[in-house]
PDB file of C-alpha atoms in Angstrom:
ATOM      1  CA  UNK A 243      21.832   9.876   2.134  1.00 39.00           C
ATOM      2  CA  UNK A 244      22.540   6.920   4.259  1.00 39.00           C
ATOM      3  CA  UNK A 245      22.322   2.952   3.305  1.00 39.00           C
ATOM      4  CA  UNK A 246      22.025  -0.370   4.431  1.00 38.00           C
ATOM      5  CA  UNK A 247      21.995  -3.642   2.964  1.00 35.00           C
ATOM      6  CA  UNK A 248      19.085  -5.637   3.974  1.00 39.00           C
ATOM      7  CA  UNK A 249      19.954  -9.795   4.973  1.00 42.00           C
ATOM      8  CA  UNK A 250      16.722 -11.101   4.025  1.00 38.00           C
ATOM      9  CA  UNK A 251      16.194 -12.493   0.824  1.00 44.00           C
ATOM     10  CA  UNK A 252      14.023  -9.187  -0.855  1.00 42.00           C
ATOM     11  CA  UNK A 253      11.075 -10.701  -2.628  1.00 41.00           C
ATOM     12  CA  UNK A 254      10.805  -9.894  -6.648  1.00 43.00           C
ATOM     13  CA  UNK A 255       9.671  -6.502  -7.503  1.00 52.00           C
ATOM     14  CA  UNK A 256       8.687  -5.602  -4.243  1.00 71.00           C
ATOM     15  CA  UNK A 257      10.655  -2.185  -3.519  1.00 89.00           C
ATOM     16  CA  UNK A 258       8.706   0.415  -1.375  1.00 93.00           C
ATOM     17  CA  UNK A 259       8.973   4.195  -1.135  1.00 96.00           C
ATOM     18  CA  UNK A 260       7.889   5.232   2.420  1.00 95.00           C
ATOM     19  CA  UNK A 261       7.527   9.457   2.469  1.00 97.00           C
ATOM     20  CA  UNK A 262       6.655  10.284   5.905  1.00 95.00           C
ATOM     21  CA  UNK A 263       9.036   8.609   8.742  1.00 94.00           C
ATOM     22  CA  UNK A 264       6.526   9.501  11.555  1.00 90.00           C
ATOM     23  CA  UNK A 265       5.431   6.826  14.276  1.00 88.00           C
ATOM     24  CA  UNK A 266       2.633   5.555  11.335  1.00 89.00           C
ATOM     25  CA  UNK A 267       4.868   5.320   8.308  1.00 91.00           C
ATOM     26  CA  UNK A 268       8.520   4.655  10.798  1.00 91.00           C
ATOM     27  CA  UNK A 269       6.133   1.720  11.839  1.00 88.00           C
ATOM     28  CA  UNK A 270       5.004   0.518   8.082  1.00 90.00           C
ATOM     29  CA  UNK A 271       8.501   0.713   7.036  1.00 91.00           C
ATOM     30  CA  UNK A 272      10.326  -1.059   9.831  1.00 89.00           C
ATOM     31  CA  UNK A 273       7.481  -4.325   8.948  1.00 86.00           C
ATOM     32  CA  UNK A 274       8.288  -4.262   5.213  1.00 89.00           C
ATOM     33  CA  UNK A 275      12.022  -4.130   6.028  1.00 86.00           C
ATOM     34  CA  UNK A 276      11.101  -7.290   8.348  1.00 83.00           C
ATOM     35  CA  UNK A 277       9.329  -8.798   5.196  1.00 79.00           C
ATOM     36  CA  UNK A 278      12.590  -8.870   3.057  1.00 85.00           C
ATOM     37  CA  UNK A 279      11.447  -5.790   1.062  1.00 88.00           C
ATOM     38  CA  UNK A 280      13.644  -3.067   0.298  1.00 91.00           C
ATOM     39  CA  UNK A 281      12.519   0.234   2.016  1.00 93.00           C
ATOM     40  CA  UNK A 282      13.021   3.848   0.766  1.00 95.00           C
ATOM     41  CA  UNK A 283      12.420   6.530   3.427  1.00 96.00           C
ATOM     42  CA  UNK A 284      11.797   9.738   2.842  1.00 97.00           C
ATOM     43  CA  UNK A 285      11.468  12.771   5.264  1.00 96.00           C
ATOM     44  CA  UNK A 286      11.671  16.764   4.770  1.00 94.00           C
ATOM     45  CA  UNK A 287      13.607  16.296   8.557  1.00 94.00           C
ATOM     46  CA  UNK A 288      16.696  15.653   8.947  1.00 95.00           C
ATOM     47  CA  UNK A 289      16.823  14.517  12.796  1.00 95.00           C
ATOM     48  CA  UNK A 290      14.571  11.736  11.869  1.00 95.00           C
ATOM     49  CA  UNK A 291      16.697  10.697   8.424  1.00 95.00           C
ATOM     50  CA  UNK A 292      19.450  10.870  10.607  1.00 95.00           C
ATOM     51  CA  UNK A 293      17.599   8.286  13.093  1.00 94.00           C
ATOM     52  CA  UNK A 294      16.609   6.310  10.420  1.00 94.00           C
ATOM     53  CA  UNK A 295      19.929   5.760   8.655  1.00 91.00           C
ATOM     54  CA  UNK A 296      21.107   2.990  10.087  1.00 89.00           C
ATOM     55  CA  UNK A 297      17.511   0.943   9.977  1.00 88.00           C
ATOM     56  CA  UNK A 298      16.066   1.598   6.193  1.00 89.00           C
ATOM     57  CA  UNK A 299      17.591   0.297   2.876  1.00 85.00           C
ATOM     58  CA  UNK A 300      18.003   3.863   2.047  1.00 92.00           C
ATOM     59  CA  UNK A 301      16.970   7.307   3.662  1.00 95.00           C
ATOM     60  CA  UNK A 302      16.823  10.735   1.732  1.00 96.00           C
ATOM     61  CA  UNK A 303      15.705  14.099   2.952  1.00 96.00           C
ATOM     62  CA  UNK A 304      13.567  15.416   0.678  1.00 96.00           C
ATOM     63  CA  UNK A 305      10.493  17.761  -0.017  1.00 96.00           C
ATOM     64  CA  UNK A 306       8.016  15.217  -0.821  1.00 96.00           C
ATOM     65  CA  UNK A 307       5.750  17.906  -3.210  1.00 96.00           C
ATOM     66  CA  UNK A 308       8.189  18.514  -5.079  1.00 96.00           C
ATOM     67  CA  UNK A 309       8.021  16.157  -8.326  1.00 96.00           C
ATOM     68  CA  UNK A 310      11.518  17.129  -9.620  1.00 96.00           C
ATOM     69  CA  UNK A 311      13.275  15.806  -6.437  1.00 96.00           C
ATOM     70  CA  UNK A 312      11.138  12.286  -6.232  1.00 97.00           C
ATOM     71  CA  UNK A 313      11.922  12.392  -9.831  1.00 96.00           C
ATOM     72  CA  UNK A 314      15.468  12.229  -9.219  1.00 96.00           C
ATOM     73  CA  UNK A 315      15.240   9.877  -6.484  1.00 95.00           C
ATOM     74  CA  UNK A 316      13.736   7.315  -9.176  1.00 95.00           C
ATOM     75  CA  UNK A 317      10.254   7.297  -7.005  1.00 95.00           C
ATOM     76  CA  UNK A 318       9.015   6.348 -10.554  1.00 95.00           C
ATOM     77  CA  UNK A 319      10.086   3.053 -10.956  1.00 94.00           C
ATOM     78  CA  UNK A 320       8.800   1.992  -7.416  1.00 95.00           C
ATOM     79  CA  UNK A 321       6.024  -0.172  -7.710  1.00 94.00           C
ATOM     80  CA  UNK A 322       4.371   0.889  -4.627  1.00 93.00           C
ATOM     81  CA  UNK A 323       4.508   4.250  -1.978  1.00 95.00           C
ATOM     82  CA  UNK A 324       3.427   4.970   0.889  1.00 94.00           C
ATOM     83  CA  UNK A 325       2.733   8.019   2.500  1.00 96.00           C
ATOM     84  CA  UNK A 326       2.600   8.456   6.073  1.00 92.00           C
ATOM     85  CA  UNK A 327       1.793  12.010   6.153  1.00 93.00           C
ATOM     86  CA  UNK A 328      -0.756  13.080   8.585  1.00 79.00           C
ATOM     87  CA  UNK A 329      -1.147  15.934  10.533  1.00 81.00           C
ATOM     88  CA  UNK A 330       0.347  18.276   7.572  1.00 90.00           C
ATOM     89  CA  UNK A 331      -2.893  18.228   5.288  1.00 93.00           C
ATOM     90  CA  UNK A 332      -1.831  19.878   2.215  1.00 95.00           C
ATOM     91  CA  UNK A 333       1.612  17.902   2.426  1.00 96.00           C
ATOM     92  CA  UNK A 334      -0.232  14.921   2.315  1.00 96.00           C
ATOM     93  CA  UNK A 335      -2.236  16.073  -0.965  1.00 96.00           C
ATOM     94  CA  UNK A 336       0.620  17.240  -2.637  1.00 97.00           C
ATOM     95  CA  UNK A 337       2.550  14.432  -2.296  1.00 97.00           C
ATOM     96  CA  UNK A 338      -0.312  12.103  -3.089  1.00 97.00           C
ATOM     97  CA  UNK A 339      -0.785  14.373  -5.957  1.00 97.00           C
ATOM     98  CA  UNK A 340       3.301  14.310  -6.940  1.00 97.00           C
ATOM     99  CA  UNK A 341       3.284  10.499  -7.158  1.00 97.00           C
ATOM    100  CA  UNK A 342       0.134  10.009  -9.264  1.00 97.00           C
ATOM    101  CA  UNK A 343       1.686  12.921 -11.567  1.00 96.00           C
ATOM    102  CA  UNK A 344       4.980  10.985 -11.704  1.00 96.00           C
ATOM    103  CA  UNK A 345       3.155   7.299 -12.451  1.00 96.00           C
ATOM    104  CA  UNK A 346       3.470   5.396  -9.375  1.00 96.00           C
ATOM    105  CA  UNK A 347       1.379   2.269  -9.523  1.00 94.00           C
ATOM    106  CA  UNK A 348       0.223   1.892  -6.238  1.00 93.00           C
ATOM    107  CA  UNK A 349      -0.105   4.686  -3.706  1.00 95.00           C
ATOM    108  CA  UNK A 350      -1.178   4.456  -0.155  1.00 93.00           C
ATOM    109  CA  UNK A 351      -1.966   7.109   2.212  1.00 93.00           C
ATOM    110  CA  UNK A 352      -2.725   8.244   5.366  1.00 91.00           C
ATOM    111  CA  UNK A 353      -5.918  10.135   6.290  1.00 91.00           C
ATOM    112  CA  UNK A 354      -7.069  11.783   9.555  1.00 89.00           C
ATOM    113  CA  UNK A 355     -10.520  12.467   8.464  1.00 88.00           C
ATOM    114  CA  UNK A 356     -12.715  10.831   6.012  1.00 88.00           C
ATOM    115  CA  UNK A 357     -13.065  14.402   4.063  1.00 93.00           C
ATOM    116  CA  UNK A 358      -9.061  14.083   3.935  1.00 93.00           C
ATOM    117  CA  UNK A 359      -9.700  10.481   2.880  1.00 92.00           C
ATOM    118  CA  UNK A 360     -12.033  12.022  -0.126  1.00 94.00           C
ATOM    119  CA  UNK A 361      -9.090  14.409  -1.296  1.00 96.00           C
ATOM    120  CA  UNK A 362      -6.469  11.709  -1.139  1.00 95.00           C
ATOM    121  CA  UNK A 363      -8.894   9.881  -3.204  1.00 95.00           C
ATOM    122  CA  UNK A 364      -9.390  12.167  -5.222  1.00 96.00           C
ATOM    123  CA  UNK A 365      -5.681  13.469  -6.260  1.00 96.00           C
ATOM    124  CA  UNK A 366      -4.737  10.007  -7.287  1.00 95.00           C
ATOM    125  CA  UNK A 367      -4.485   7.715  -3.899  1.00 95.00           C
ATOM    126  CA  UNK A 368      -5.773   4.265  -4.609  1.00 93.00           C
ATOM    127  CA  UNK A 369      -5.828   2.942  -1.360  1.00 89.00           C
ATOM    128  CA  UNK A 370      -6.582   5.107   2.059  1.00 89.00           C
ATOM    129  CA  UNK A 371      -5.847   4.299   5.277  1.00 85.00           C
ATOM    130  CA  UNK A 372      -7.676   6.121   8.512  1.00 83.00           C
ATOM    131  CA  UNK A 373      -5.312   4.209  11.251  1.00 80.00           C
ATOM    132  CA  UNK A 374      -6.778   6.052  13.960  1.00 71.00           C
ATOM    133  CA  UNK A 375      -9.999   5.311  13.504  1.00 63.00           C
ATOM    134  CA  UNK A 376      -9.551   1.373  12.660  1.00 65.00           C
ATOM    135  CA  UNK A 377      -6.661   0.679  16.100  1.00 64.00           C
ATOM    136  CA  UNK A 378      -9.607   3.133  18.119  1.00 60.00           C
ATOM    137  CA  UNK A 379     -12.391   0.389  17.074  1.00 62.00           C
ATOM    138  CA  UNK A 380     -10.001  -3.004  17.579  1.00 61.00           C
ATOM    139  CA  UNK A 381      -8.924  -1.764  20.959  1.00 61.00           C
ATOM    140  CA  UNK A 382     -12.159  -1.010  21.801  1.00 60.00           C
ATOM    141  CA  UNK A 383     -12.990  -4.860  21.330  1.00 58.00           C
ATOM    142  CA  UNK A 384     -10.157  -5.783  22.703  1.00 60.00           C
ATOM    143  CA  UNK A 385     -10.973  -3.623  26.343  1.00 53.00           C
ATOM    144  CA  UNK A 386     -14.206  -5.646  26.330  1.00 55.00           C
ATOM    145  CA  UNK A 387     -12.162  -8.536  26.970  1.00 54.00           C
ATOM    146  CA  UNK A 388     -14.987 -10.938  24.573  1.00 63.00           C
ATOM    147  CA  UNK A 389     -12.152 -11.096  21.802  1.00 75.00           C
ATOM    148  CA  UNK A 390      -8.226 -11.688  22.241  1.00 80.00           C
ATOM    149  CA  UNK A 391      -7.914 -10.549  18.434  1.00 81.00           C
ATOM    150  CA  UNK A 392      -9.654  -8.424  15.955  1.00 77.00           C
ATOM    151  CA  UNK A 393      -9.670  -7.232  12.811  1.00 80.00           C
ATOM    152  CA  UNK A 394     -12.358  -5.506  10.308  1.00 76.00           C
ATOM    153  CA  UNK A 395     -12.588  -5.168   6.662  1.00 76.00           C
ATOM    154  CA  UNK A 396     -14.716  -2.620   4.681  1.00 65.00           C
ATOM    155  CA  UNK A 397     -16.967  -4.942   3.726  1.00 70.00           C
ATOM    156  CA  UNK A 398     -18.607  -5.917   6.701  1.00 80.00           C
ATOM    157  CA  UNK A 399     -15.907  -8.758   7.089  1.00 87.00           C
ATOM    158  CA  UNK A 400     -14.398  -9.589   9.999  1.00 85.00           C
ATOM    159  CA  UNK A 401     -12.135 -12.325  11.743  1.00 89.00           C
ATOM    160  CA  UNK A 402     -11.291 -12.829  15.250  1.00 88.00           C
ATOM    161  CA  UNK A 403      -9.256 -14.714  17.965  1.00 88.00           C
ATOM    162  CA  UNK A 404     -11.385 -16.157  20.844  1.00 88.00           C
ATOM    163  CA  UNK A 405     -11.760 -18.406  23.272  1.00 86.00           C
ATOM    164  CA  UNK A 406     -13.477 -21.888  22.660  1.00 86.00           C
ATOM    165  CA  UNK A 407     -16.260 -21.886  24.261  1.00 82.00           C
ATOM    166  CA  UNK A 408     -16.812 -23.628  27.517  1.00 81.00           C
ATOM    167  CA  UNK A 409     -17.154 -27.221  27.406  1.00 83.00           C
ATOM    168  CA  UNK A 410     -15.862 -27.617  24.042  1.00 85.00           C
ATOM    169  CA  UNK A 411     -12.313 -29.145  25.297  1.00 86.00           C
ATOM    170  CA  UNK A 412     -12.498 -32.747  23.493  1.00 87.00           C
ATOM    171  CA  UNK A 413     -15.306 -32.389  20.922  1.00 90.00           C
ATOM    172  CA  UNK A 414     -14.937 -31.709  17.465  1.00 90.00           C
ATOM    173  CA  UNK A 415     -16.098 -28.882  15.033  1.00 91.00           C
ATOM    174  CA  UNK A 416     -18.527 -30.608  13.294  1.00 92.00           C
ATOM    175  CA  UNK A 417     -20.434 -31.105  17.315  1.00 91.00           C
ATOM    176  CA  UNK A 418     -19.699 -27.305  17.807  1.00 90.00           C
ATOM    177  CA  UNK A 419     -21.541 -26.767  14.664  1.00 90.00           C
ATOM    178  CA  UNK A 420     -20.443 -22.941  15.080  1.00 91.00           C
ATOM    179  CA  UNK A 421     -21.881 -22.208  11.504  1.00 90.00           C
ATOM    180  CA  UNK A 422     -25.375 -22.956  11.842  1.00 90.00           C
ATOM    181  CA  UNK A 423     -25.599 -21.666  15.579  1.00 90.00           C
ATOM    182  CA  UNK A 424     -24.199 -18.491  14.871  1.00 91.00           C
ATOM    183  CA  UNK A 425     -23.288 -18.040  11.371  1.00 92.00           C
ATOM    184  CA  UNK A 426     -19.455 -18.042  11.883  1.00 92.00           C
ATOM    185  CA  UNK A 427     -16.730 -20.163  10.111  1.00 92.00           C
ATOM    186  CA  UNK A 428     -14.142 -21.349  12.277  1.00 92.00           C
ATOM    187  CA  UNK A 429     -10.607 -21.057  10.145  1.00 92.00           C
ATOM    188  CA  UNK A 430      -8.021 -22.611  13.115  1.00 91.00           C
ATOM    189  CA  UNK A 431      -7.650 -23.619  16.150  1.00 91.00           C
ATOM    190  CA  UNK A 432      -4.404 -22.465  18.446  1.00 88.00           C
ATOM    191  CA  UNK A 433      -3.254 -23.792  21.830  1.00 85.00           C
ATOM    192  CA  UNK A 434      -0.627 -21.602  23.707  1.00 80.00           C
ATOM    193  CA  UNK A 435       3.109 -23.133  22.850  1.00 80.00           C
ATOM    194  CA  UNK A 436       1.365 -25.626  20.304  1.00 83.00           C
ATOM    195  CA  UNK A 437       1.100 -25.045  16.068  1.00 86.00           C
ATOM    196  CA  UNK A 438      -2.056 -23.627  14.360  1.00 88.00           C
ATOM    197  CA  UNK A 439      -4.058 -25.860  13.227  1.00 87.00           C
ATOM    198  CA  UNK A 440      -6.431 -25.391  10.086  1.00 91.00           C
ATOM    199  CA  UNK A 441     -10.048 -26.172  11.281  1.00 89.00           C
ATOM    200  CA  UNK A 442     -11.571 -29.681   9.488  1.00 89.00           C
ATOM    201  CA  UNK A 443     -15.072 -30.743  10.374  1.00 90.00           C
ATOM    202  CA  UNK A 444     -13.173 -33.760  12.376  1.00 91.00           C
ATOM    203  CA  UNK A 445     -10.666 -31.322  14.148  1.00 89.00           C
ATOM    204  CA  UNK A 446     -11.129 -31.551  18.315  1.00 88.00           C
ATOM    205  CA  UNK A 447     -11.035 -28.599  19.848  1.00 89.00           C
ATOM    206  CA  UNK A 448      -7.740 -28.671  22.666  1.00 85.00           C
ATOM    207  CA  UNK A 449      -8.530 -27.266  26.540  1.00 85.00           C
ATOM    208  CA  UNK A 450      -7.704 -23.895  26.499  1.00 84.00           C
ATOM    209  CA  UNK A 451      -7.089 -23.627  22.912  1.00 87.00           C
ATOM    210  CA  UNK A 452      -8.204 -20.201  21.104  1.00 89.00           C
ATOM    211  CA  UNK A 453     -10.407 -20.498  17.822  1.00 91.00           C
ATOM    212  CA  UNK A 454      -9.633 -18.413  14.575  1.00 91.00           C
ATOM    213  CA  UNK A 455     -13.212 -17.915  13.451  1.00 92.00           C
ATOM    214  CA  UNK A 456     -14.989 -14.995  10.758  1.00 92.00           C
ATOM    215  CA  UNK A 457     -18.065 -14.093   9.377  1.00 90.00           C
ATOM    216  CA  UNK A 458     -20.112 -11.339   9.066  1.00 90.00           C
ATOM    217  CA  UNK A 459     -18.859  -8.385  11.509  1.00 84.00           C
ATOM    218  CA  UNK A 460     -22.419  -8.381  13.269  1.00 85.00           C
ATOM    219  CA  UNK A 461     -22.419 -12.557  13.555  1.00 88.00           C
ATOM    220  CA  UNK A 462     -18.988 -12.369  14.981  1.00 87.00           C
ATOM    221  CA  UNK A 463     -19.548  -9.808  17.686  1.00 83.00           C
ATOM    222  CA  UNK A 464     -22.426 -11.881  18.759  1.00 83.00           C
ATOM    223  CA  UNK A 465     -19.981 -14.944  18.945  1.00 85.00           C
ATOM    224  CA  UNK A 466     -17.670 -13.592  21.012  1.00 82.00           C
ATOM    225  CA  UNK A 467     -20.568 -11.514  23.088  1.00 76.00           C
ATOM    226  CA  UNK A 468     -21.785 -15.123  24.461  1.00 73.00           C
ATOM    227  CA  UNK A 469     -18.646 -17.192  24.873  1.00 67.00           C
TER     228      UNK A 469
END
């Protein structure tokens, strides 16, 4: 068992038990460490504990179906885990299905297929995450080179970065009228080296600036489609 003391002021109640130190949940643990939270890694191998001893608030090897050991590493009292388990199915279930057993509030997990999903679901996941699939569609909008940013939500939500359209260097929002030509809400506006700026009917769009805009997935493809 190795620690480290994190710097950053941790915010209240906000410890996180990461089992499954793979490139997905190494990745989801070295962003919550950056967030001030306090990290707990586990992993059943010991090379990558070892590698991860000197970066995590704490790292345990540790057979992650097994509810006695979590037990003893107080997983109960963690308001949140994460488990980063993929490409060891039943792993993933049982370890899902060892944390809802032991009471942990929130528990997310990794799936590789929605049937996976379904079990996760089903053993006592609350929220499931099918990183694959979701980077494979944003990168895929991304290679079409319409949108500089992109991101999706499950309810046929979706913001993205893109650039003002042409002409629009001077004028304001309100001229653009983005809303009623295409349905989309503009949040911000961003010019390279300059601050965001929260979109107002009477903000003027910079040259070269970048607009923060989201909608309705379909209305926001379209968007970026024609500009």
């Amino acid at each position: 068992m190795a620690e480290k003391r994190a710097d950053k002021e941790k915010p209240a109640g906000t410890n996180v038990a990461v089992i499954g130190l793979g490139r997905f949940g190494g990745s989801v643990a070295e962003a919550l460490l950056d967030l001030g939270y306090e990290v707990l890694g586990v992993d059943s191998d010991p090379r990558i504990v070892l590698d991860w001893s000197d970066r995590l608030t704490q790292v345990v090897e540790a057979d992650s179906t097994d509810e006695d050991a979590l037990r003893q590493l107080g997983i109960q009292d963690f308001p949140r885990a994460v488990v980063g388990i993929g490409t060891n199915l039943e792993t993933s279930v049982l370890t899902v299905l060892a944390l809802a057993e032991l009471g942990v509030p929130e528990i997310w997990a990794k799936a590789t297929s929605v049937k996976h999903g379904k079990i996760l679901s089903q053993v006592g996941a609350d929220h499931v995450i099918y990183p694959e699939s979701e980077m494979g569609e944003r990168v895929a909008h991304l290679i079409s080179g319409r949108m500089l940013d992109y991101i999706e939500f499950d309810d046929g939500f979706a913001i993205a970065k893109v650039r003002a359209p042409q002409g629009s260097g001077g004028r304001t929002l309100a001229q653009l009228a983005l809303r009623t030509k295409w349905g989309v809400t503009v949040v911000g506006t961003k010019r390279p080296g300059e601050d965001f700026v929260y979109a107002r009917p009477e903000t003027a769009v910079p040259e070269g600036a970048v607009l923060i805009v989201a909608g309705d997935t379909e209305k926001v493809e379209a968007y970026a489609a024609e500009n």
